[in-house]
């Protein structure tokens, strides 16, 4: 975001995706294309696979997909990193078969998002590959990631993982998204992608979007054609059923 990765001196190599997900085949194709180039040393060397679950379009990685990605990463000696900003929503989504224990086994590192799961701020990085531990705290400090009051981060995660709070908050966010999705679908609108998590991507005529935005904030995603746009709607741990009902009532009253 805002070119953060490249601002640190690294380069982002983009590979084709399906429903927002990176496949093992696409990763291997990218790596092979690099090493099969007789001028490979003039190009950026692939150094890590970075995925997110949920993805940017709300889809989730299943265990078999992660196992295949891990196999490719092991084959070429590069780490697999999973961005878990909304990880709770992936772990509690309908159809999910991945656990935290699986992530510890299948990734070299991942993080558990706190900011989008009810914490005031902060994320918890989990390093599974011991080789990545070397000088980590030095790097953390050097890059400005070590807080003087860092214990406040730990306190929040201690509370989030006391009993089942973290997962309960995620389940609520997903449930509100399903209610919103169902209501929009019943009014005859379609979706850009099927998402089982707290992000949904309905497609609305442009005039309907203008009407909705009189009272609600939506995120523009992409233009479908000259008359329709896809937008992103997000629910959260704090979304109340009354909020969802109000949105659907607004949509229902378009043109009346």
mmCIF file of N, CA and C in Angstrom, residues 81-129:
data_model
loop_
_atom_site.group_PDB
_atom_site.id
_atom_site.type_symbol
_atom_site.label_atom_id
_atom_site.label_comp_id
_atom_site.label_asym_id
_atom_site.label_seq_id
_atom_site.Cartn_x
_atom_site.Cartn_y
_atom_site.Cartn_z
ATOM 1 N N UNK A 81 4.953 -16.170 3.080
ATOM 2 C CA UNK A 81 4.438 -15.256 4.103
ATOM 3 C C UNK A 81 2.952 -15.029 3.873
ATOM 4 N N UNK A 82 2.175 -15.089 4.962
ATOM 5 C CA UNK A 82 0.732 -14.864 4.858
ATOM 6 C C UNK A 82 0.332 -13.630 5.656
ATOM 7 N N UNK A 83 -0.292 -12.693 4.971
ATOM 8 C CA UNK A 83 -0.830 -11.465 5.560
ATOM 9 C C UNK A 83 -2.181 -11.805 6.180
ATOM 10 N N UNK A 84 -2.294 -11.623 7.483
ATOM 11 C CA UNK A 84 -3.528 -11.981 8.180
ATOM 12 C C UNK A 84 -4.253 -10.799 8.785
ATOM 13 N N UNK A 85 -4.309 -9.687 8.072
ATOM 14 C CA UNK A 85 -4.990 -8.503 8.604
ATOM 15 C C UNK A 85 -6.410 -8.835 9.040
ATOM 16 N N UNK A 86 -7.089 -9.677 8.247
ATOM 17 C CA UNK A 86 -8.463 -10.093 8.568
ATOM 18 C C UNK A 86 -8.512 -11.610 8.822
ATOM 19 N N UNK A 87 -7.444 -12.136 9.373
ATOM 20 C CA UNK A 87 -7.305 -13.588 9.487
ATOM 21 C C UNK A 87 -8.471 -14.245 10.213
ATOM 22 N N UNK A 88 -8.991 -13.601 11.247
ATOM 23 C CA UNK A 88 -10.116 -14.176 11.985
ATOM 24 C C UNK A 88 -11.299 -14.467 11.091
ATOM 25 N N UNK A 89 -11.543 -13.583 10.125
ATOM 26 C CA UNK A 89 -12.675 -13.779 9.216
ATOM 27 C C UNK A 89 -12.445 -14.960 8.286
ATOM 28 N N UNK A 90 -11.192 -15.238 7.944
ATOM 29 C CA UNK A 90 -10.883 -16.415 7.125
ATOM 30 C C UNK A 90 -11.054 -17.693 7.937
ATOM 31 N N UNK A 91 -10.543 -17.683 9.163
ATOM 32 C CA UNK A 91 -10.571 -18.889 9.992
ATOM 33 C C UNK A 91 -11.979 -19.282 10.414
ATOM 34 N N UNK A 92 -12.909 -18.325 10.430
ATOM 35 C CA UNK A 92 -14.285 -18.612 10.851
ATOM 36 C C UNK A 92 -15.265 -18.612 9.685
ATOM 37 N N UNK A 93 -14.754 -18.518 8.455
ATOM 38 C CA UNK A 93 -15.625 -18.485 7.279
ATOM 39 C C UNK A 93 -16.201 -19.860 6.981
ATOM 40 N N UNK A 94 -17.393 -19.871 6.405
ATOM 41 C CA UNK A 94 -18.007 -21.128 5.979
ATOM 42 C C UNK A 94 -17.131 -21.777 4.910
ATOM 43 N N UNK A 95 -16.844 -23.052 5.072
ATOM 44 C CA UNK A 95 -16.023 -23.771 4.102
ATOM 45 C C UNK A 95 -14.536 -23.748 4.400
ATOM 46 N N UNK A 96 -14.120 -22.996 5.424
ATOM 47 C CA UNK A 96 -12.696 -22.957 5.758
ATOM 48 C C UNK A 96 -12.236 -24.282 6.363
ATOM 49 N N UNK A 97 -11.038 -24.717 5.979
ATOM 50 C CA UNK A 97 -10.481 -25.942 6.563
ATOM 51 C C UNK A 97 -9.071 -25.715 7.110
ATOM 52 N N UNK A 98 -8.721 -24.441 7.321
ATOM 53 C CA UNK A 98 -7.388 -24.080 7.807
ATOM 54 C C UNK A 98 -7.469 -23.619 9.261
ATOM 55 N N UNK A 99 -6.530 -24.059 10.078
ATOM 56 C CA UNK A 99 -6.448 -23.645 11.477
ATOM 57 C C UNK A 99 -5.161 -22.849 11.702
ATOM 58 N N UNK A 100 -5.053 -22.233 12.862
ATOM 59 C CA UNK A 100 -3.804 -21.554 13.210
ATOM 60 C C UNK A 100 -2.643 -22.543 13.218
ATOM 61 N N UNK A 101 -2.916 -23.761 13.667
ATOM 62 C CA UNK A 101 -1.872 -24.789 13.686
ATOM 63 C C UNK A 101 -1.401 -25.121 12.272
ATOM 64 N N UNK A 102 -2.335 -25.124 11.314
ATOM 65 C CA UNK A 102 -1.957 -25.368 9.918
ATOM 66 C C UNK A 102 -1.055 -24.252 9.403
ATOM 67 N N UNK A 103 -1.395 -23.012 9.747
ATOM 68 C CA UNK A 103 -0.587 -21.878 9.292
ATOM 69 C C UNK A 103 0.820 -21.950 9.871
ATOM 70 N N UNK A 104 0.926 -22.406 11.116
ATOM 71 C CA UNK A 104 2.239 -22.553 11.741
ATOM 72 C C UNK A 104 3.076 -23.605 11.021
ATOM 73 N N UNK A 105 2.407 -24.585 10.436
ATOM 74 C CA UNK A 105 3.097 -25.671 9.736
ATOM 75 C C UNK A 105 3.391 -25.330 8.282
ATOM 76 N N UNK A 106 2.520 -24.558 7.658
ATOM 77 C CA UNK A 106 2.589 -24.373 6.209
ATOM 78 C C UNK A 106 3.231 -23.066 5.763
ATOM 79 N N UNK A 107 3.411 -22.111 6.658
ATOM 80 C CA UNK A 107 4.037 -20.845 6.283
ATOM 81 C C UNK A 107 5.344 -20.652 7.046
ATOM 82 N N UNK A 108 6.196 -19.806 6.493
ATOM 83 C CA UNK A 108 7.424 -19.443 7.200
ATOM 84 C C UNK A 108 7.137 -18.347 8.219
ATOM 85 N N UNK A 109 6.147 -17.532 7.920
ATOM 86 C CA UNK A 109 5.714 -16.487 8.849
ATOM 87 C C UNK A 109 4.314 -16.038 8.445
ATOM 88 N N UNK A 110 3.552 -15.615 9.423
ATOM 89 C CA UNK A 110 2.248 -15.005 9.142
ATOM 90 C C UNK A 110 1.949 -14.030 10.263
ATOM 91 N N UNK A 111 0.958 -13.177 10.043
ATOM 92 C CA UNK A 111 0.594 -12.329 11.170
ATOM 93 C C UNK A 111 -0.893 -12.377 11.442
ATOM 94 N N UNK A 112 -1.207 -12.183 12.717
ATOM 95 C CA UNK A 112 -2.589 -12.176 13.186
ATOM 96 C C UNK A 112 -3.007 -10.726 13.334
ATOM 97 N N UNK A 113 -3.935 -10.304 12.502
ATOM 98 C CA UNK A 113 -4.361 -8.914 12.524
ATOM 99 C C UNK A 113 -5.150 -8.563 13.772
ATOM 100 N N UNK A 114 -4.813 -7.446 14.374
ATOM 101 C CA UNK A 114 -5.566 -6.962 15.522
ATOM 102 C C UNK A 114 -6.400 -5.745 15.185
ATOM 103 N N UNK A 115 -5.839 -4.852 14.370
ATOM 104 C CA UNK A 115 -6.489 -3.578 14.066
ATOM 105 C C UNK A 115 -7.885 -3.765 13.491
ATOM 106 N N UNK A 116 -8.051 -4.742 12.588
ATOM 107 C CA UNK A 116 -9.352 -4.958 11.945
ATOM 108 C C UNK A 116 -10.202 -5.976 12.688
ATOM 109 N N UNK A 117 -9.713 -6.411 13.850
ATOM 110 C CA UNK A 117 -10.452 -7.412 14.618
ATOM 111 C C UNK A 117 -10.790 -6.926 16.025
ATOM 112 N N UNK A 118 -10.838 -5.605 16.200
ATOM 113 C CA UNK A 118 -11.283 -5.063 17.478
ATOM 114 C C UNK A 118 -10.216 -4.436 18.333
ATOM 115 N N UNK A 119 -8.935 -4.647 18.006
ATOM 116 C CA UNK A 119 -7.860 -4.019 18.779
ATOM 117 C C UNK A 119 -7.753 -2.545 18.413
ATOM 118 N N UNK A 120 -7.215 -1.763 19.324
ATOM 119 C CA UNK A 120 -7.001 -0.348 19.032
ATOM 120 C C UNK A 120 -5.952 -0.181 17.943
ATOM 121 N N UNK A 121 -4.903 -0.999 18.019
ATOM 122 C CA UNK A 121 -3.838 -0.959 17.024
ATOM 123 C C UNK A 121 -2.959 -2.192 17.209
ATOM 124 N N UNK A 122 -2.214 -2.518 16.159
ATOM 125 C CA UNK A 122 -1.219 -3.571 16.279
ATOM 126 C C UNK A 122 -1.563 -4.883 15.607
ATOM 127 N N UNK A 123 -0.509 -5.605 15.229
ATOM 128 C CA UNK A 123 -0.623 -6.922 14.624
ATOM 129 C C UNK A 123 0.402 -7.837 15.308
ATOM 130 N N UNK A 124 0.125 -9.124 15.325
ATOM 131 C CA UNK A 124 1.030 -10.079 15.975
ATOM 132 C C UNK A 124 1.722 -10.936 14.918
ATOM 133 N N UNK A 125 3.018 -10.742 14.755
ATOM 134 C CA UNK A 125 3.786 -11.510 13.781
ATOM 135 C C UNK A 125 4.198 -12.846 14.387
ATOM 136 N N UNK A 126 3.925 -13.921 13.649
ATOM 137 C CA UNK A 126 4.289 -15.270 14.084
ATOM 138 C C UNK A 126 5.360 -15.793 13.132
ATOM 139 N N UNK A 127 6.558 -16.019 13.641
ATOM 140 C CA UNK A 127 7.662 -16.527 12.821
ATOM 141 C C UNK A 127 7.805 -18.024 13.063
ATOM 142 N N UNK A 128 7.605 -18.804 12.018
ATOM 143 C CA UNK A 128 7.657 -20.264 12.120
ATOM 144 C C UNK A 128 8.996 -20.841 11.678
ATOM 145 N N UNK A 129 9.686 -20.114 10.821
ATOM 146 C CA UNK A 129 10.985 -20.555 10.315
ATOM 147 C C UNK A 129 12.084 -19.938 11.179
#
